[in-house]
PDB file of C-alpha atoms in Angstrom:
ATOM      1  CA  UNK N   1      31.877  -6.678  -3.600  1.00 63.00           C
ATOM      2  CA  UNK N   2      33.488  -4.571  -0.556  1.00 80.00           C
ATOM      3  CA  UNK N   3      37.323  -5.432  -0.576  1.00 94.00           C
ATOM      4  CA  UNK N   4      39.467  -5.952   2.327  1.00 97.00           C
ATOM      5  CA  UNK N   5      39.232  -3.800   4.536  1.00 97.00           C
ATOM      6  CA  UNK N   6      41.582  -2.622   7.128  1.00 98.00           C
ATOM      7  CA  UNK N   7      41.264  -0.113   9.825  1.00 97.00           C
ATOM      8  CA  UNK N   8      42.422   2.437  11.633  1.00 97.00           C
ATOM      9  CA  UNK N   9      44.377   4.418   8.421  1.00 97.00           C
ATOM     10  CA  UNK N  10      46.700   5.946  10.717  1.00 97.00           C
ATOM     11  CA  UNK N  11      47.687   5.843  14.195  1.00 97.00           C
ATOM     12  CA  UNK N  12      50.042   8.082  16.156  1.00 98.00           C
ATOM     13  CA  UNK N  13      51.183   6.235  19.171  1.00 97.00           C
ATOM     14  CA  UNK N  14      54.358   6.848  21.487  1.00 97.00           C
ATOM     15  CA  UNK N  15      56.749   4.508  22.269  1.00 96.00           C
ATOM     16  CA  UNK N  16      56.101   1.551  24.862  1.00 97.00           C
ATOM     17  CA  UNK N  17      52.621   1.929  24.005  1.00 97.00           C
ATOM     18  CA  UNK N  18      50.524  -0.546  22.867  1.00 97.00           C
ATOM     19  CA  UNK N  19      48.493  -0.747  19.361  1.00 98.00           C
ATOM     20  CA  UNK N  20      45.980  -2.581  17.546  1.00 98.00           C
ATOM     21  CA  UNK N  21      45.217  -3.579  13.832  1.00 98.00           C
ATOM     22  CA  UNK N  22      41.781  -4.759  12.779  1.00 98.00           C
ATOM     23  CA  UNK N  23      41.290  -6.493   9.463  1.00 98.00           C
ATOM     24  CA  UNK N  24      37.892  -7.782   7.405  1.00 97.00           C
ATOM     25  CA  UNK N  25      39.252 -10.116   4.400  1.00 96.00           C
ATOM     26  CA  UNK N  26      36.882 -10.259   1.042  1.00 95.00           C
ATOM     27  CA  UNK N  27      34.059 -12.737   2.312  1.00 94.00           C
ATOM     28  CA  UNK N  28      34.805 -16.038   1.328  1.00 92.00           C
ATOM     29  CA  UNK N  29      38.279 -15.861   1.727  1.00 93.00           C
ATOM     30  CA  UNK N  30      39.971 -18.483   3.911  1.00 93.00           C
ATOM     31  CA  UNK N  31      43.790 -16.970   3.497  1.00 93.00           C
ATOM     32  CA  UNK N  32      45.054 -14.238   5.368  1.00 94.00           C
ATOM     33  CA  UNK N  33      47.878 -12.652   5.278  1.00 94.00           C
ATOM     34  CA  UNK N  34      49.818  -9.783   7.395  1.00 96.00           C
ATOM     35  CA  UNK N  35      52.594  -7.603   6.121  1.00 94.00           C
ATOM     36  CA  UNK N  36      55.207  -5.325   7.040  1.00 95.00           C
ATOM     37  CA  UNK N  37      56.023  -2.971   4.114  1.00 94.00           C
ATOM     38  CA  UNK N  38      58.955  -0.275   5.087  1.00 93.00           C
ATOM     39  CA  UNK N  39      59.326   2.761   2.841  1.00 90.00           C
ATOM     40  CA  UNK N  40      61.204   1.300  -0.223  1.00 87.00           C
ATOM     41  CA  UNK N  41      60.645  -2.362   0.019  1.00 89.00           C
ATOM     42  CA  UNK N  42      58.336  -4.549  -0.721  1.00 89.00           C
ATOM     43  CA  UNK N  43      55.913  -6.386   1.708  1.00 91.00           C
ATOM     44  CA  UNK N  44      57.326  -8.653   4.076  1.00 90.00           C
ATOM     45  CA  UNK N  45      55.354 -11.295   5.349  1.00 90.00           C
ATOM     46  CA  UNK N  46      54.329 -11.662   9.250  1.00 93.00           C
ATOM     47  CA  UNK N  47      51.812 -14.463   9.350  1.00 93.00           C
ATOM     48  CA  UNK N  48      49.762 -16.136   7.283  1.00 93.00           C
ATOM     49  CA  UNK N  49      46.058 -17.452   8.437  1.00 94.00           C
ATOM     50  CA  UNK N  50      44.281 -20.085   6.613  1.00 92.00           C
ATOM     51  CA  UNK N  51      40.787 -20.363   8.379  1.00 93.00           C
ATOM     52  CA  UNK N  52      41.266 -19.604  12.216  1.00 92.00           C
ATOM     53  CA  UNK N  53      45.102 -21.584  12.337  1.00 93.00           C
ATOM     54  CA  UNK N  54      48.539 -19.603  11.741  1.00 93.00           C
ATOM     55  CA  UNK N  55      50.293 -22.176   9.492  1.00 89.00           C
ATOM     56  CA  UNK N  56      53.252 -19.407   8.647  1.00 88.00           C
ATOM     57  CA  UNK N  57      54.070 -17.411  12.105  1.00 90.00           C
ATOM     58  CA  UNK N  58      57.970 -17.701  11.146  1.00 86.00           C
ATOM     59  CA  UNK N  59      58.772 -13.946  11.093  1.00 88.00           C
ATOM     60  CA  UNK N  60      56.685 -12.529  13.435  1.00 93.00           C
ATOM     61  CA  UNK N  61      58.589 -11.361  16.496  1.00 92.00           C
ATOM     62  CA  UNK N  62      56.712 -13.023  18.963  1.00 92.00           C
ATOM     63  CA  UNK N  63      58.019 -11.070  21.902  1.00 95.00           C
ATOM     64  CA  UNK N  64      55.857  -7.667  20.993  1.00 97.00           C
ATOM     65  CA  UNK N  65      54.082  -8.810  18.038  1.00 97.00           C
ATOM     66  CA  UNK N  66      50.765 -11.224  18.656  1.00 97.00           C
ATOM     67  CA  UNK N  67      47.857 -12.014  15.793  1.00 97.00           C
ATOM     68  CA  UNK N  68      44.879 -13.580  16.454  1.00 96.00           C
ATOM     69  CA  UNK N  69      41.964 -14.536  13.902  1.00 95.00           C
ATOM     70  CA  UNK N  70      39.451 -16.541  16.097  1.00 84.00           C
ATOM     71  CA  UNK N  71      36.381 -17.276  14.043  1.00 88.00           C
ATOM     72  CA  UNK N  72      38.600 -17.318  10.762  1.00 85.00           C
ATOM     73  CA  UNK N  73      36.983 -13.956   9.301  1.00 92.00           C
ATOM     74  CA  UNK N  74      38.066 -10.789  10.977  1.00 96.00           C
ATOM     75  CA  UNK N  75      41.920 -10.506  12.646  1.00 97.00           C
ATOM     76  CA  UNK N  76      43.653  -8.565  14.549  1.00 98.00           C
ATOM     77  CA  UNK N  77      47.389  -7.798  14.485  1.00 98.00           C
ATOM     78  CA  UNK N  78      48.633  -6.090  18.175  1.00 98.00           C
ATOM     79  CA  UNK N  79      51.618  -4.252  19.403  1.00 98.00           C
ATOM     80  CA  UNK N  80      53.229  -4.359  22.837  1.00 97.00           C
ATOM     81  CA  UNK N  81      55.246  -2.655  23.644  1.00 96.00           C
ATOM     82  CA  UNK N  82      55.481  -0.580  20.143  1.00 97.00           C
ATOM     83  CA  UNK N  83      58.907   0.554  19.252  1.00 97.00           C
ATOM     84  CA  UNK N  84      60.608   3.224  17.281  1.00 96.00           C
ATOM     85  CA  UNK N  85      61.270   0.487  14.555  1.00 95.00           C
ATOM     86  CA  UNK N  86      58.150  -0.580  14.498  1.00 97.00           C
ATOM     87  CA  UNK N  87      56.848   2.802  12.541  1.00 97.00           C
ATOM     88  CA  UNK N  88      56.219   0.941   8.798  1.00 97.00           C
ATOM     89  CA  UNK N  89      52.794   0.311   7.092  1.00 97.00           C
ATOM     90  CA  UNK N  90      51.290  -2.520   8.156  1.00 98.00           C
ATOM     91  CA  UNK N  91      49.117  -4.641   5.280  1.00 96.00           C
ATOM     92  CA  UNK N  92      46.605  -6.929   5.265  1.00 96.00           C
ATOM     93  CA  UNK N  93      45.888  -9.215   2.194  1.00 94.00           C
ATOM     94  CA  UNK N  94      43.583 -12.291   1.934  1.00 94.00           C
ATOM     95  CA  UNK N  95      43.217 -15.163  -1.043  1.00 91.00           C
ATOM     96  CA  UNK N  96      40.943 -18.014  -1.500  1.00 88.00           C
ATOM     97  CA  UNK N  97      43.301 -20.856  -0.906  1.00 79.00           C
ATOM     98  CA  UNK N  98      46.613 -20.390  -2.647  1.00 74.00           C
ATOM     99  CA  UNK N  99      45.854 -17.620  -4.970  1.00 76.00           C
ATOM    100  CA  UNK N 100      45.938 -14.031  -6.465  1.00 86.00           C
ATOM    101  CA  UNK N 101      46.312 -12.106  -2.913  1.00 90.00           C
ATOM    102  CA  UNK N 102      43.957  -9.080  -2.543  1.00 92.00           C
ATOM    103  CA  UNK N 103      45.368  -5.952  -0.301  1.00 94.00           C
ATOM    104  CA  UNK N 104      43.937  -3.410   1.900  1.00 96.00           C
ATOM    105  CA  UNK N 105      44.577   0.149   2.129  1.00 96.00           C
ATOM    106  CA  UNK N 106      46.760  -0.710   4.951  1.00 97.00           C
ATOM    107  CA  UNK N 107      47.361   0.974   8.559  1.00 97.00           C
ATOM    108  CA  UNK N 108      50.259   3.406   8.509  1.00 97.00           C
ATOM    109  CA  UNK N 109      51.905   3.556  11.862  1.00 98.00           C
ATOM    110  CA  UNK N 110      53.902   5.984  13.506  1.00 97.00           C
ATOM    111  CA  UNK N 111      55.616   5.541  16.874  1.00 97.00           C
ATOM    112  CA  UNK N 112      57.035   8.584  18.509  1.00 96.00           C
TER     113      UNK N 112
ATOM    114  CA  UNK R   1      60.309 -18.456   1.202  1.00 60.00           C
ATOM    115  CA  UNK R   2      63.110 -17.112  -0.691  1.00 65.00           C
ATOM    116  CA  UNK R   3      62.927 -13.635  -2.132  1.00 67.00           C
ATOM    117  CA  UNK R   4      63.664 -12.877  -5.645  1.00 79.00           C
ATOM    118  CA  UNK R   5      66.031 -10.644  -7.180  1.00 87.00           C
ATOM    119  CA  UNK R   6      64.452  -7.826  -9.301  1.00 92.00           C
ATOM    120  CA  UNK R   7      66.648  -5.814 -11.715  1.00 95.00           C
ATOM    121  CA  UNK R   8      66.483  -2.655 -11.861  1.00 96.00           C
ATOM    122  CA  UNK R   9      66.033  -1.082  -8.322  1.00 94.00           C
ATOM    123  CA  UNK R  10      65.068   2.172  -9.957  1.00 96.00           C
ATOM    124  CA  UNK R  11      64.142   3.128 -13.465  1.00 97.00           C
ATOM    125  CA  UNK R  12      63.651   6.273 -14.587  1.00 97.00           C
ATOM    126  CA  UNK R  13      61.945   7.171 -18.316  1.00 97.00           C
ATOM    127  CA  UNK R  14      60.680   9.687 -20.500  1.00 98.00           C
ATOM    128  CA  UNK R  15      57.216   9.519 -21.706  1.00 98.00           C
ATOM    129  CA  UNK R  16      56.984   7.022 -24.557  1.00 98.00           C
ATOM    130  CA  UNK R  17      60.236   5.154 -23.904  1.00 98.00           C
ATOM    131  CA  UNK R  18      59.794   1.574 -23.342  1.00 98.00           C
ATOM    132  CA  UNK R  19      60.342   0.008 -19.387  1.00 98.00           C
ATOM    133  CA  UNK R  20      61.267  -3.779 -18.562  1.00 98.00           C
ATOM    134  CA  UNK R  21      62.256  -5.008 -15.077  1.00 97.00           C
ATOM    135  CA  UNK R  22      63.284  -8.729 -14.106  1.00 97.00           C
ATOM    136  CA  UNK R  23      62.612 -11.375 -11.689  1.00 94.00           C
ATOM    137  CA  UNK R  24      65.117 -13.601 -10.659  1.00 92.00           C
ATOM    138  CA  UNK R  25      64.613 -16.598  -8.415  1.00 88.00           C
ATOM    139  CA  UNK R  26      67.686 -19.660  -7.909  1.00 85.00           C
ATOM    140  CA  UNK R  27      65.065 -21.945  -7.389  1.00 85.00           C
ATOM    141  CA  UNK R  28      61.659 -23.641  -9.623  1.00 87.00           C
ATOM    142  CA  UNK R  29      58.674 -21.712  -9.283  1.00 86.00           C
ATOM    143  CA  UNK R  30      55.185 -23.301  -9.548  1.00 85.00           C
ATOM    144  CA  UNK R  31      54.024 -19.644 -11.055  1.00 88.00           C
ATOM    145  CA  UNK R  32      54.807 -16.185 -10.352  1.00 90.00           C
ATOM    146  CA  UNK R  33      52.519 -13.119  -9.734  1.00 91.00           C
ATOM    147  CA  UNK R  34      52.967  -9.352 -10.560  1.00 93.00           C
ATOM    148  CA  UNK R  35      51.571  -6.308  -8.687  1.00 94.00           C
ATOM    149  CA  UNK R  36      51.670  -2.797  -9.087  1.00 96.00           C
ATOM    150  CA  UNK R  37      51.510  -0.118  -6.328  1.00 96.00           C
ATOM    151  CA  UNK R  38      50.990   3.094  -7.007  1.00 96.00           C
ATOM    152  CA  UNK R  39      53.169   6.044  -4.198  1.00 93.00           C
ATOM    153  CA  UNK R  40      51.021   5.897  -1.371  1.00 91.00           C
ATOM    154  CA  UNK R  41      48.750   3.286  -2.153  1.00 94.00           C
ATOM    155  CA  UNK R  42      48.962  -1.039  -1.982  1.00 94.00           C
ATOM    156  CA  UNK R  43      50.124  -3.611  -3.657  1.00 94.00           C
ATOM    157  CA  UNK R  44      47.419  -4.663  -6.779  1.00 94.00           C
ATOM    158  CA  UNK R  45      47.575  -7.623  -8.661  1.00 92.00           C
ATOM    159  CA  UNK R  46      48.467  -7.476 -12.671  1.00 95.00           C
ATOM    160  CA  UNK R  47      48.715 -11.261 -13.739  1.00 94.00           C
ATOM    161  CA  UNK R  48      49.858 -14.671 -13.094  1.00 92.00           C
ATOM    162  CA  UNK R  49      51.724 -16.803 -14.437  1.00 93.00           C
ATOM    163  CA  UNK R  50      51.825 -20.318 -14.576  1.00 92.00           C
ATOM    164  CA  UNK R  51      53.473 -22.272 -17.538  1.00 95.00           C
ATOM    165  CA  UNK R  52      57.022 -22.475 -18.733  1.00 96.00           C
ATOM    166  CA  UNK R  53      57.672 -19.714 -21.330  1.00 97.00           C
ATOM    167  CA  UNK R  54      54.051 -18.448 -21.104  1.00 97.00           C
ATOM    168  CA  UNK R  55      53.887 -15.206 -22.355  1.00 98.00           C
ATOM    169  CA  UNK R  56      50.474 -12.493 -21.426  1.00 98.00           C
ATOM    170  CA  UNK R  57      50.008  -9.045 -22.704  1.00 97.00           C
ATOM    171  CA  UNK R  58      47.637  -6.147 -21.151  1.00 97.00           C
ATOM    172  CA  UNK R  59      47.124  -3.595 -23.687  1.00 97.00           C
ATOM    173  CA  UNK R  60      50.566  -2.140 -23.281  1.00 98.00           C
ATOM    174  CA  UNK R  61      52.069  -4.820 -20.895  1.00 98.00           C
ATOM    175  CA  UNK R  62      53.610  -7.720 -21.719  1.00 98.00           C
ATOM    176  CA  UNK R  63      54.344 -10.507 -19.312  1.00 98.00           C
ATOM    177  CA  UNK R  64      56.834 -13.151 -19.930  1.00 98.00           C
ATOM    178  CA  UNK R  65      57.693 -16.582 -17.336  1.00 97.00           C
ATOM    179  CA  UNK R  66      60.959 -18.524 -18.389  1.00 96.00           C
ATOM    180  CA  UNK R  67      61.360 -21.563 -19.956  1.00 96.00           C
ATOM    181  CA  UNK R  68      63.338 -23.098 -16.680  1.00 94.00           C
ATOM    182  CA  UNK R  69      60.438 -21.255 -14.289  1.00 92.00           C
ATOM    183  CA  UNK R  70      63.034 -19.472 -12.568  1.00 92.00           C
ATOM    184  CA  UNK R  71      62.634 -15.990 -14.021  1.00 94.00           C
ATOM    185  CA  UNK R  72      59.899 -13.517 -15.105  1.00 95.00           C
ATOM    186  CA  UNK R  73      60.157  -9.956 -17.243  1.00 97.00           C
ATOM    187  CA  UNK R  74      57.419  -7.363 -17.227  1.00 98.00           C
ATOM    188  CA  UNK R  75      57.892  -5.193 -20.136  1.00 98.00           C
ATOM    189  CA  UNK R  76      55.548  -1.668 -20.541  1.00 98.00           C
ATOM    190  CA  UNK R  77      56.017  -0.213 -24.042  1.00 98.00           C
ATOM    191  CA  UNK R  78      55.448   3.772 -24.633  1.00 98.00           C
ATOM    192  CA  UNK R  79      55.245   4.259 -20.889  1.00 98.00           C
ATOM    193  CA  UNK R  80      52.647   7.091 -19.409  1.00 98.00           C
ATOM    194  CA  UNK R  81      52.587   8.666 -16.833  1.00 97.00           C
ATOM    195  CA  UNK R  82      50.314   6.654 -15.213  1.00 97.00           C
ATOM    196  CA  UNK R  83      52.673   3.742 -15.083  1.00 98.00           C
ATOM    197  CA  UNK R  84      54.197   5.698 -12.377  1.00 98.00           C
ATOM    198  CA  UNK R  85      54.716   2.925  -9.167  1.00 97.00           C
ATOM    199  CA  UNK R  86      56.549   0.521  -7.944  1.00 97.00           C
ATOM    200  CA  UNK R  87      55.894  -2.997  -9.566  1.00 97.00           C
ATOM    201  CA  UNK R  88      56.790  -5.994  -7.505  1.00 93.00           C
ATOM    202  CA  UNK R  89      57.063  -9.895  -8.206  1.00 91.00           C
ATOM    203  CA  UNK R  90      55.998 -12.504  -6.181  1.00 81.00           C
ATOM    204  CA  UNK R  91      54.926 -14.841  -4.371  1.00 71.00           C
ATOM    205  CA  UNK R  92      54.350 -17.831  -5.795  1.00 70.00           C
ATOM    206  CA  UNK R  93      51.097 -20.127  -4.771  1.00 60.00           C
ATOM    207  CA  UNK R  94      52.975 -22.623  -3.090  1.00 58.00           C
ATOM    208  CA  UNK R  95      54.373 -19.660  -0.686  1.00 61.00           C
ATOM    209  CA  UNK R  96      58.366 -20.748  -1.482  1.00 51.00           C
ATOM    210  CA  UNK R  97      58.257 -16.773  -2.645  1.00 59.00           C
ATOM    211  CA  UNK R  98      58.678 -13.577  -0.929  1.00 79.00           C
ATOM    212  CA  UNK R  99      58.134 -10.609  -2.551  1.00 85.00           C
ATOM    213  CA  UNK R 100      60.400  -8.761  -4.114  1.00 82.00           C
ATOM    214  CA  UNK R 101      62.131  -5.286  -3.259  1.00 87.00           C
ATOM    215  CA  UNK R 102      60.357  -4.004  -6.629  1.00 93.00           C
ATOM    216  CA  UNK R 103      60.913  -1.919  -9.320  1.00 96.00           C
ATOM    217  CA  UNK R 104      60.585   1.370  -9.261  1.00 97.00           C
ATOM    218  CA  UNK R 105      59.244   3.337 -12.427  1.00 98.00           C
ATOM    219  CA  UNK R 106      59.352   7.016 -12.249  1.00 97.00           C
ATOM    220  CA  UNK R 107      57.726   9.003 -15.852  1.00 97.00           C
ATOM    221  CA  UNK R 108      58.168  12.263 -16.711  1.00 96.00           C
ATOM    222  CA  UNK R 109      56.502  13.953 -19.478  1.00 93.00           C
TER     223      UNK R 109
END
């Protein structure tokens, strides 16, 4: 069974650019989940997806940050204008309802 | 959600010494979850927990929840060096938990 997978790996951007995250939860899963993890903490929670609806959007800063997951598979977690602060690795996890939370590799980003 | 408290930040052992870290939450939890993530890698999920004082063991861990619910213990005896990451609590399956900051468990032969 292919995990979740998230893509790209890296991504180099300057700042004021725009960016892009794609993720493919486990099939099956209805939960999904994207996180912020800077170095030295632990993942932070942006928004949480079950099916196609964001039921937890509480922490994502809606004024740059914007998440879509429109046939409740794949999503897509987007950047604009990326700044400075914004450099972290971004996660995505997915469940099956309101359990154990399986993680991708995750998308480190870099904004110069 | 409220993030718990996990004791110690950092830990560092020698090979063979014993390792326990802490979760600490002011508030009921309906279970509690453990990962592991390795330096450079993601989060992985150990075990959950789900009844008062329930206690699990994987070969050399050993998982404890509280009687009250409000606190959890991981405890790896004669480390390796393959224990080597950063093990974080959390979150619970009715989302009232963050994760934690983690534990950080550094081996050295």
């Amino acid at each position: 069974e292919a995990g979740v997978v998230q893509s790209p790996r890296y991504k180099i951007i300057e700042k004021k650019q725009p960016v892009a995250f794609w993720c493919n939860p486990i099939s099956g899963h209805n939960t999904l989940y994207w996180y912020l993890q800077n170095l030295g903490q632990g993942p932070e929670l942006l928004i949480r997806y079950e099916n196609e609806e964001a039921v937890d959007d509480s922490q994502l800063p809606k004024d740059r940050f914007s998440a879509e997951r429109l046939k409740g598979v794949d999503s897509t977690l987007k950047i604009q204008p990326a700044e400075l602060g914004d450099s972290a690795v971004y996660l995505c996890a997915s469940s099956f309802g309101k359990n154990i939370q399986y993680f991708g590799a995750g998308t480190r980003l870099s904004v110069l | 959600g409220q993030q718990v408290m996990q004791i110690p930040q950092y830990q560092h052992v020698q090979e063979g010494e014993d390792f326990t870290t802490y979760c600490n939450s002011s508030t009921t939890l309906s279970n509690i979850q453990w990962y592991k993530q390795r330096p450079g890698g993601h989060p992985v999920f150990l075990i959950q927990l789900v009844k008062s004082g329930e206690v699990k063991k994987q070969k050399r861990l050993t998982f404890q929840f509280g009687e009250a619910k409000k606190n959890s213990s991981l405890h790896i005896t004669a480390t390796q060096t393959t224990d080597v990451g950063t093990y974080f609590c959390g979150p619970d399956s009715g989302y009232a938990l963050n994760f934690g900051k983690g534990t950080s468990l550094l081996v050295t032969p």
